[in-house]
PDB file of C-alpha atoms in Angstrom:
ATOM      1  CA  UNK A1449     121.225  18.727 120.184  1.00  0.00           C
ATOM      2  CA  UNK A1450     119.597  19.413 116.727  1.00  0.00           C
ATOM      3  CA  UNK A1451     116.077  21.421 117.444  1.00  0.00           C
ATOM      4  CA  UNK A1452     114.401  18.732 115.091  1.00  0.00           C
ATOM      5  CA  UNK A1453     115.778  15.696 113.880  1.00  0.00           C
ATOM      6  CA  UNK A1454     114.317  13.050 111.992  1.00  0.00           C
ATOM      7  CA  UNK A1455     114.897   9.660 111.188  1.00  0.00           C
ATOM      8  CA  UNK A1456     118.098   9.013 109.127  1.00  0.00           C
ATOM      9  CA  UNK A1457     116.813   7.023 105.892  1.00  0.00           C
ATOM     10  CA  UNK A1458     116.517   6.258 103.417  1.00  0.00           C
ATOM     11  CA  UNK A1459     113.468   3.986 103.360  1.00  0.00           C
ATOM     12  CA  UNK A1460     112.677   1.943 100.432  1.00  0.00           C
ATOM     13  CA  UNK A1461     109.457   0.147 100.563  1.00  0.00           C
ATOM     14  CA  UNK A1462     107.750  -2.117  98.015  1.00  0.00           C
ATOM     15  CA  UNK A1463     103.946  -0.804  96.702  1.00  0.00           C
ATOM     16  CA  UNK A1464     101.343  -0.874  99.108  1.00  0.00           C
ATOM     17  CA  UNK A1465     103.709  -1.248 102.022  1.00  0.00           C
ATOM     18  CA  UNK A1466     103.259   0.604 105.950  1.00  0.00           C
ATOM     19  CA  UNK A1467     106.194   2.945 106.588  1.00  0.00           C
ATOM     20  CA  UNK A1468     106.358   5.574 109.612  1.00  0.00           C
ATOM     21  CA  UNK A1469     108.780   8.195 110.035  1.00  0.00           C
ATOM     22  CA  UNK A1470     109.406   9.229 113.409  1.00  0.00           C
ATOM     23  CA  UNK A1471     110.920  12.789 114.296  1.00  0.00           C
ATOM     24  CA  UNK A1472     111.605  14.403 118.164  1.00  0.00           C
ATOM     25  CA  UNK A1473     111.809  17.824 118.990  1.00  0.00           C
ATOM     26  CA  UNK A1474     113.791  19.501 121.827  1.00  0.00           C
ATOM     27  CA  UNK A1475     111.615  22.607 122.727  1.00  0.00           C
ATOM     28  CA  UNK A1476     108.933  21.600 124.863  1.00  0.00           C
ATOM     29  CA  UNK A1477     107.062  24.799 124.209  1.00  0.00           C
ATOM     30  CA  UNK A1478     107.016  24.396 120.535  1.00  0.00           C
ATOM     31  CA  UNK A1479     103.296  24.922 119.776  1.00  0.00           C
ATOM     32  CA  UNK A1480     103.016  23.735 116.075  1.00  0.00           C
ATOM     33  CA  UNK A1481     103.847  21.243 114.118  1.00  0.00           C
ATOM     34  CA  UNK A1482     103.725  20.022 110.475  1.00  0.00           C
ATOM     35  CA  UNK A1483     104.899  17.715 108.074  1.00  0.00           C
ATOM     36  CA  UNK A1484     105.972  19.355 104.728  1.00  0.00           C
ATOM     37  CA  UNK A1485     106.805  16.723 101.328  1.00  0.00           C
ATOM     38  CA  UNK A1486     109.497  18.127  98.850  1.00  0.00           C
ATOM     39  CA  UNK A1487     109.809  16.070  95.981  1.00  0.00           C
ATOM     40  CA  UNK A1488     114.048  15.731  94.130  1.00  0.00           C
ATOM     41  CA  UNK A1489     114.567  19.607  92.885  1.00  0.00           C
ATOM     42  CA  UNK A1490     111.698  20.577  93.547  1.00  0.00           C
ATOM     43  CA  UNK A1491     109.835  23.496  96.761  1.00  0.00           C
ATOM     44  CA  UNK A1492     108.308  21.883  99.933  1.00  0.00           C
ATOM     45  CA  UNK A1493     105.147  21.777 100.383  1.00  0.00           C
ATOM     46  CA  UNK A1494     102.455  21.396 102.801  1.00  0.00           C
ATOM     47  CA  UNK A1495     101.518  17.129 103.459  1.00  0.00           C
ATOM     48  CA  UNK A1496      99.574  18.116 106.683  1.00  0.00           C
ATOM     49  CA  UNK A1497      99.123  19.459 109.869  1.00  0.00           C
ATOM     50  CA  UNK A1498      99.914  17.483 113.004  1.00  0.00           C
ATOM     51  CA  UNK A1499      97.128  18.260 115.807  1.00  0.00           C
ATOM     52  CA  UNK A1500      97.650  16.681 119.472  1.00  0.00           C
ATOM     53  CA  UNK A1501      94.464  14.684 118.682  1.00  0.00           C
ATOM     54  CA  UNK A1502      96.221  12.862 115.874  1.00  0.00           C
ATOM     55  CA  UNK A1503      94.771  13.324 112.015  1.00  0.00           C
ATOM     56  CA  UNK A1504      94.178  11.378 109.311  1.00  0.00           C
ATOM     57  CA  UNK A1505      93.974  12.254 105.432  1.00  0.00           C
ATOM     58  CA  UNK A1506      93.267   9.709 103.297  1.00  0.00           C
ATOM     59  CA  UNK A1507      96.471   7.285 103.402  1.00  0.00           C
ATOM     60  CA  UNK A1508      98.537   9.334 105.788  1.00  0.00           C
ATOM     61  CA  UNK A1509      98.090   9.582 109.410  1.00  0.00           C
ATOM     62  CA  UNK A1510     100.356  12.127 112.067  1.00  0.00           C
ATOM     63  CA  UNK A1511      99.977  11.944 115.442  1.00  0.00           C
ATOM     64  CA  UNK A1512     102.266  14.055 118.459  1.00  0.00           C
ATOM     65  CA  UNK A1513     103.053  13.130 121.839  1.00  0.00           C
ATOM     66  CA  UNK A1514     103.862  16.211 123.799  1.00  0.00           C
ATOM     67  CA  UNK A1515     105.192  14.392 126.905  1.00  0.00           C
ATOM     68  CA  UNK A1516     108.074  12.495 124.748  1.00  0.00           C
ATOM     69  CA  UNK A1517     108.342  14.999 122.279  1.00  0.00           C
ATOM     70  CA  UNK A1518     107.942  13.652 118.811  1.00  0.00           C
ATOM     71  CA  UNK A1519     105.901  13.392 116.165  1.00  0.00           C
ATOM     72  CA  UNK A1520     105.355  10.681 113.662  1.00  0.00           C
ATOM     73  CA  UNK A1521     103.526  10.321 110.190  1.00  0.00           C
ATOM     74  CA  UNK A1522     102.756   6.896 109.095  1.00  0.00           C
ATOM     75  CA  UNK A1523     101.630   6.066 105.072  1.00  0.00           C
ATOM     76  CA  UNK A1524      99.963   3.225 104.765  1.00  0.00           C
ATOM     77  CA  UNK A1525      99.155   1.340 101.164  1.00  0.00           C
ATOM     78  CA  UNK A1526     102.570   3.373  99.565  1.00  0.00           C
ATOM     79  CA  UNK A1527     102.218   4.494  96.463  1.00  0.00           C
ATOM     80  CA  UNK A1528     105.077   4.942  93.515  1.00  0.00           C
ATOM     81  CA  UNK A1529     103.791   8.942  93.634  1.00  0.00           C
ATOM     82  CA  UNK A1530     104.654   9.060  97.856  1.00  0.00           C
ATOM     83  CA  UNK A1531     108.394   8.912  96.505  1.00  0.00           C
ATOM     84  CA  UNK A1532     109.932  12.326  98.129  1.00  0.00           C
ATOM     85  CA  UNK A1533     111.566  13.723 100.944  1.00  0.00           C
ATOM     86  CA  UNK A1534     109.373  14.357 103.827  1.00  0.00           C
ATOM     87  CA  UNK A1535     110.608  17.163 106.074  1.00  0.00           C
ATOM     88  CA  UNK A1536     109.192  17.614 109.862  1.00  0.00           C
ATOM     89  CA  UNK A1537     108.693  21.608 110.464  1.00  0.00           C
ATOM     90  CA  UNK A1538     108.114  22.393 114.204  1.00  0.00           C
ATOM     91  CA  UNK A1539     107.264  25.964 115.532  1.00  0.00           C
ATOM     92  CA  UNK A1540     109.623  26.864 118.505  1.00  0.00           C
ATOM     93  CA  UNK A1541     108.187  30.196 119.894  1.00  0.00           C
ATOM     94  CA  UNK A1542     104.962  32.022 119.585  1.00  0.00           C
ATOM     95  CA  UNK A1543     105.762  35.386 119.919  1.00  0.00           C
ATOM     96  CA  UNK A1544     103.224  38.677 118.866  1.00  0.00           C
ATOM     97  CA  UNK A1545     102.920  40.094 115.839  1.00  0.00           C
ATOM     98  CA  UNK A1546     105.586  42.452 114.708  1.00  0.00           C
ATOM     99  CA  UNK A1547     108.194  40.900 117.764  1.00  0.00           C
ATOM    100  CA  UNK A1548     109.637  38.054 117.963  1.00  0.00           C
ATOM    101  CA  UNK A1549     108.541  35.501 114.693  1.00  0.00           C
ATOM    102  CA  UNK A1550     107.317  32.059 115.403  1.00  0.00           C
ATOM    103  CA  UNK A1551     109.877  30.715 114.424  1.00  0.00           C
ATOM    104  CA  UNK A1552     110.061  27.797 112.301  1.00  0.00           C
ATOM    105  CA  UNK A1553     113.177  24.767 112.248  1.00  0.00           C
ATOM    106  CA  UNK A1554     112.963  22.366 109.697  1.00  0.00           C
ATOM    107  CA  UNK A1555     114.509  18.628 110.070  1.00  0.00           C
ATOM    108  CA  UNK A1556     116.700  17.274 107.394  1.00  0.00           C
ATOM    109  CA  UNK A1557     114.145  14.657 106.012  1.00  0.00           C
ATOM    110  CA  UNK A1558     113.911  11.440 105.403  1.00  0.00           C
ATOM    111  CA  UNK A1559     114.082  10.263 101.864  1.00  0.00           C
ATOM    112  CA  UNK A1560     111.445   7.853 100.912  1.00  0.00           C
ATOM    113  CA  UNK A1561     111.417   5.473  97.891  1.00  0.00           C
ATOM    114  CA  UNK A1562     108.701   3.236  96.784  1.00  0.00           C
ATOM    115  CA  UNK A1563     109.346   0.644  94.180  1.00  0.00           C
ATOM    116  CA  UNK A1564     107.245  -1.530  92.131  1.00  0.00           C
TER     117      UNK A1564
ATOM    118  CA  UNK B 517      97.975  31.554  89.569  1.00  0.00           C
ATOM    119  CA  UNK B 518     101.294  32.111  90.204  1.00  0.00           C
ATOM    120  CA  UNK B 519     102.011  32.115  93.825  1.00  0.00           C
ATOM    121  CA  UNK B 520     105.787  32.686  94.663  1.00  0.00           C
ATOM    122  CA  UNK B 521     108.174  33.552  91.852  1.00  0.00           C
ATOM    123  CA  UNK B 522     111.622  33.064  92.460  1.00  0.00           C
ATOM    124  CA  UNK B 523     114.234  34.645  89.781  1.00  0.00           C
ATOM    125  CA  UNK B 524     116.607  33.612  88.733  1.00  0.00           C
ATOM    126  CA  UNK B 525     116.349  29.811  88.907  1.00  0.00           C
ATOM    127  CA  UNK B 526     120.123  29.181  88.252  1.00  0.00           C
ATOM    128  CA  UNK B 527     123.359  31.276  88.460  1.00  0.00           C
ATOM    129  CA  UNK B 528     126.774  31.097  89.277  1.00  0.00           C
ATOM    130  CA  UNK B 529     129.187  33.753  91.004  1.00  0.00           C
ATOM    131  CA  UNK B 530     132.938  33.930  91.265  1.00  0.00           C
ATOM    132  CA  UNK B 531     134.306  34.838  94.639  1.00  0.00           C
ATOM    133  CA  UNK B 532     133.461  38.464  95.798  1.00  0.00           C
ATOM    134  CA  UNK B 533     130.434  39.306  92.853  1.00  0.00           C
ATOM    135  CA  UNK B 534     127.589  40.335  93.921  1.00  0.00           C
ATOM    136  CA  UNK B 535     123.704  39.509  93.172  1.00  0.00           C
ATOM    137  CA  UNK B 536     120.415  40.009  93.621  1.00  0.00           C
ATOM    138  CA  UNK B 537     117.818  37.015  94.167  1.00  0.00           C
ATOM    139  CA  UNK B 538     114.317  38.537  93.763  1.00  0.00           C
ATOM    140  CA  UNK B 539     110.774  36.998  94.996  1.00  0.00           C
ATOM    141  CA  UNK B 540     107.339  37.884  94.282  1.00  0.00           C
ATOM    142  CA  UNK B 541     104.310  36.365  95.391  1.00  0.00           C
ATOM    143  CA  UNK B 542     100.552  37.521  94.560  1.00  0.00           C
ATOM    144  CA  UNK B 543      98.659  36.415  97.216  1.00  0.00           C
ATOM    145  CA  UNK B 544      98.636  39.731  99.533  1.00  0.00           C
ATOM    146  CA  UNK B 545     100.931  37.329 102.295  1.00  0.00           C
ATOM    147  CA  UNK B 546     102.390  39.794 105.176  1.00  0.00           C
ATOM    148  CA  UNK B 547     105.085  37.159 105.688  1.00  0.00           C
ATOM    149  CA  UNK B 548     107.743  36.673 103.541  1.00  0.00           C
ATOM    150  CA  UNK B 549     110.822  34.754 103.974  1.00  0.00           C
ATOM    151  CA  UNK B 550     114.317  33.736 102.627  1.00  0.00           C
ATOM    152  CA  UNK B 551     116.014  29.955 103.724  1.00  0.00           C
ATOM    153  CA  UNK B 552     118.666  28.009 102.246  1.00  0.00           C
ATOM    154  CA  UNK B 553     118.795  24.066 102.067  1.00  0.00           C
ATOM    155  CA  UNK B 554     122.118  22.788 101.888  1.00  0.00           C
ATOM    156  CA  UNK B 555     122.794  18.464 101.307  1.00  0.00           C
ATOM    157  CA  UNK B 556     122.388  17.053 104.449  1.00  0.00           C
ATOM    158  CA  UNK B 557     120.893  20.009 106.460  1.00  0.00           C
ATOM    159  CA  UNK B 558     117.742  21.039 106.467  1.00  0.00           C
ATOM    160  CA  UNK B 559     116.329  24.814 105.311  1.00  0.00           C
ATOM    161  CA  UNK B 560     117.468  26.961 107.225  1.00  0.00           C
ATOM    162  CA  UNK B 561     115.953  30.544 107.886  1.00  0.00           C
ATOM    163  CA  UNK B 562     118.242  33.809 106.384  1.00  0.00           C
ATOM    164  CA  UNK B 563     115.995  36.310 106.633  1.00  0.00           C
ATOM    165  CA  UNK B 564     112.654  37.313 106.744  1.00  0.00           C
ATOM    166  CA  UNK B 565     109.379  39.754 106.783  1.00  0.00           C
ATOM    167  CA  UNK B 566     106.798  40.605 109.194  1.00  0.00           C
ATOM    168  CA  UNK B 567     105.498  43.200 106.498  1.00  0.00           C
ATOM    169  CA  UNK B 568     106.119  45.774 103.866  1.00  0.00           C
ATOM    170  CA  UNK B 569     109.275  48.175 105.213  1.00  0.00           C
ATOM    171  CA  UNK B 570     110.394  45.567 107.603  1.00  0.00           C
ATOM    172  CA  UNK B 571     113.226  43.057 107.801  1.00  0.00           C
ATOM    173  CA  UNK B 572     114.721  40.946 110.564  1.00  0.00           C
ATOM    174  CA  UNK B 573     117.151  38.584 111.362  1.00  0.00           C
ATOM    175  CA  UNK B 574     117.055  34.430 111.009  1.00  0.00           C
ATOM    176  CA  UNK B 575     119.501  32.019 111.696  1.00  0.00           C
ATOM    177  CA  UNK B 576     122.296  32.217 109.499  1.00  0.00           C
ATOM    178  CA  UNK B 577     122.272  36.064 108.544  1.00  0.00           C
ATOM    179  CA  UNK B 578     125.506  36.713 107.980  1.00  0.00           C
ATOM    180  CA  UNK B 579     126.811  37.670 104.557  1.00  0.00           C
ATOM    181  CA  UNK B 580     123.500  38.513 103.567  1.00  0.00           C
ATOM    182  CA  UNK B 581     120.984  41.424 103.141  1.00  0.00           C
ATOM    183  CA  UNK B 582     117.843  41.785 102.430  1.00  0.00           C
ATOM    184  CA  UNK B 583     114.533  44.595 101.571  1.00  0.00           C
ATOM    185  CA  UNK B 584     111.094  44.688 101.385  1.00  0.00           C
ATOM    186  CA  UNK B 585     110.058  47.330  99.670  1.00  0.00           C
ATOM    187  CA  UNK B 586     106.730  46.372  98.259  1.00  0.00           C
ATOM    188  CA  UNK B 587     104.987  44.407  99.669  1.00  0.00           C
ATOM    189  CA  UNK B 588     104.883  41.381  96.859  1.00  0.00           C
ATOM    190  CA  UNK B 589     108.610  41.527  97.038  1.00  0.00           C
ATOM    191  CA  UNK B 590     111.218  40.148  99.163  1.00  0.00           C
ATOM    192  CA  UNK B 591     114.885  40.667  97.547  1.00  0.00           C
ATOM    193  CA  UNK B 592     117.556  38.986  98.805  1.00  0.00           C
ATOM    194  CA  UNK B 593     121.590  40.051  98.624  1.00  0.00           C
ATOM    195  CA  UNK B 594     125.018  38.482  98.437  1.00  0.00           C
ATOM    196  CA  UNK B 595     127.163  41.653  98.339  1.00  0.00           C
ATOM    197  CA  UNK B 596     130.746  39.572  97.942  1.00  0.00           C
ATOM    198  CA  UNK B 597     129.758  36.057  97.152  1.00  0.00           C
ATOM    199  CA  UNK B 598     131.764  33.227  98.434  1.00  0.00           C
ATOM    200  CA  UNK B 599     131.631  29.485  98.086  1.00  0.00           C
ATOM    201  CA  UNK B 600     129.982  28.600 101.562  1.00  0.00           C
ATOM    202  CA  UNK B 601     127.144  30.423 100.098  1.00  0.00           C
ATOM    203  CA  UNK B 602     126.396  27.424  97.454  1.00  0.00           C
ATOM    204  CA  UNK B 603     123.432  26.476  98.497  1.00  0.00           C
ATOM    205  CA  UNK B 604     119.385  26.242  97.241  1.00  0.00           C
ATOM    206  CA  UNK B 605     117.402  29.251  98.008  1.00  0.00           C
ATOM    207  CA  UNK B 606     114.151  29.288  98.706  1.00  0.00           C
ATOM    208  CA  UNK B 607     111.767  32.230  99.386  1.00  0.00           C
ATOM    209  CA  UNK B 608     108.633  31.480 100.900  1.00  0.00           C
ATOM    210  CA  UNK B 609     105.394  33.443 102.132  1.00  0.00           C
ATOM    211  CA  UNK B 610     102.323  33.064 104.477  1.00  0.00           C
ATOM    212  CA  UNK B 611      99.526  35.121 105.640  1.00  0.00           C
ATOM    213  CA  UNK B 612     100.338  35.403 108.949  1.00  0.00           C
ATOM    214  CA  UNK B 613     103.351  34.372 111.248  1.00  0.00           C
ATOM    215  CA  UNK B 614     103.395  30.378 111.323  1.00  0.00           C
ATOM    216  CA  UNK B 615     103.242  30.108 115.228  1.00  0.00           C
ATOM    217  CA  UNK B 616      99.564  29.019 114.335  1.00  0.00           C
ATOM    218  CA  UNK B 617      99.090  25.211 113.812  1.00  0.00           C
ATOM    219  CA  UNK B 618      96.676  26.428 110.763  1.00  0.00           C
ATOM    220  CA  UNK B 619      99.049  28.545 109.315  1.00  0.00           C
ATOM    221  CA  UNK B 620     101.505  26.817 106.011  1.00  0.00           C
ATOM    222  CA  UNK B 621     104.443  28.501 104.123  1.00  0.00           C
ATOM    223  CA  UNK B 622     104.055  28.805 100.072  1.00  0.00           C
ATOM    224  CA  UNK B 623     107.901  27.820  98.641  1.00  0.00           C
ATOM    225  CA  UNK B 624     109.118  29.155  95.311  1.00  0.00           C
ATOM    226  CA  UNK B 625     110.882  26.890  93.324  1.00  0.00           C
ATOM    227  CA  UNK B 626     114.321  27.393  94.304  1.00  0.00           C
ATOM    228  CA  UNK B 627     117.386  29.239  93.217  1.00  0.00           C
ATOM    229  CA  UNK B 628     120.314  27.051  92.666  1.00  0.00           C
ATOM    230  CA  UNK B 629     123.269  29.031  93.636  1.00  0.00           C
ATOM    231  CA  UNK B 630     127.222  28.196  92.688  1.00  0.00           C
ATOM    232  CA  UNK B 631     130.134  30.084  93.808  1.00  0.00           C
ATOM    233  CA  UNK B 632     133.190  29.499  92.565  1.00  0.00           C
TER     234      UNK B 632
END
């Protein structure tokens, strides 16, 4: 089994539609857990943190559950600009400075498109 | 502002030439890294940096090598190319080790790599 696997895709969605993109993990002590954007050709970066409290910014909302293992991210009122890949990063081990690295796997993403 | 520099952003290698991929990044980060995304896959961790003088081990090491001699720069080695190597590269960098749910990775912008 991967370590993080995402939904398959693509999604294409008309403006201002809901779409969520589930992802599970398989390391149950995996401590952190993020979602990253990375737009055709172009670097990931950071979309947001995913706390076990669930958080909100703006349109986009993640939330975990620990006891199934998987995270989601849900974007509501799409935009044409949310058009990317969104890639779910979890954190497998926490280990000290200088010894073993937190080490972070990366899904495969989901490719989103929003049309007009 | 320039964050992480990757260089070059484009090159190809016949079988069994070597190269060097060089990053740079000007935020003082401890942690530096090297992954490659291939179609289908998602980045996946070469190499990386817990500080300046140190290098360790990822997940798909083989083939490559790597040095951190400065701390701004992470340089990354293919000392006899071959095709399986096509890939993207990305170098990446954080403050600390991202085992932290606070912590985020800054990406270059790629290297596209060809072997023939």
């Amino acid at each position: 089994r991967k370590e993080v696997e995402q939904d398959p895709g693509p999604f294409n969605v008309p403006e201002g539609a809901t779409v969520a993109f589930n992802c599970t993990y398989s390391n149950s002590a995996s401590q952190s857990f993020f979602w990253y954007r990375q737009d055709c050709r172009k670097e990931p970066k950071l979309l947001m943190s995913v706390y076990s409290s669930g958080n909100e910014d703006g349109r986009f909302t993640a939330q975990l559950n620990r006891a199934s293992q998987y995270i989601s991210l849900l974007i509501r009122d799409s935009k044409l600009s949310d058009s990317a890949t969104y890639l779910c990063v979890v954190n497998m081990y926490g280990g000290a400075r200088g010894s073993t690295l937190g080490r972070l796997y990366f899904g495969r993403g989901t490719q989103l498109t929003v049309w007009p | 502002n320039a964050g992480v520099t990757q260089t070059p952003k484009f090159r190809v290698l016949k079988t069994g030439q070597s190269m060097t991929l060089l990053c740079a990044q000007d935020m003082n980060h401890e942690y530096m890294y090297w992954y490659r995304q291939d179609p289908g896959m998602g980045l996946r961790l070469i190499h990386y940096s817990v500080g300046e003088g140190t290098t360790a081990k990822g997940e798909v090491p083989d083939g490559y090598n790597v040095s951190r001699l400065k701390k701004q720069n992470f340089l990354l080695g293919l000392e006899s190319a071959a095709p399986s190597q096509t890939s993207v590269y990305f170098c990446a960098s954080s403050i600390d080790r991202p085992s932290t749910q606070s912590e985020k990775l800054f990406f270059g912008s790629g290297t596209q790599l060809s072997v023939l």
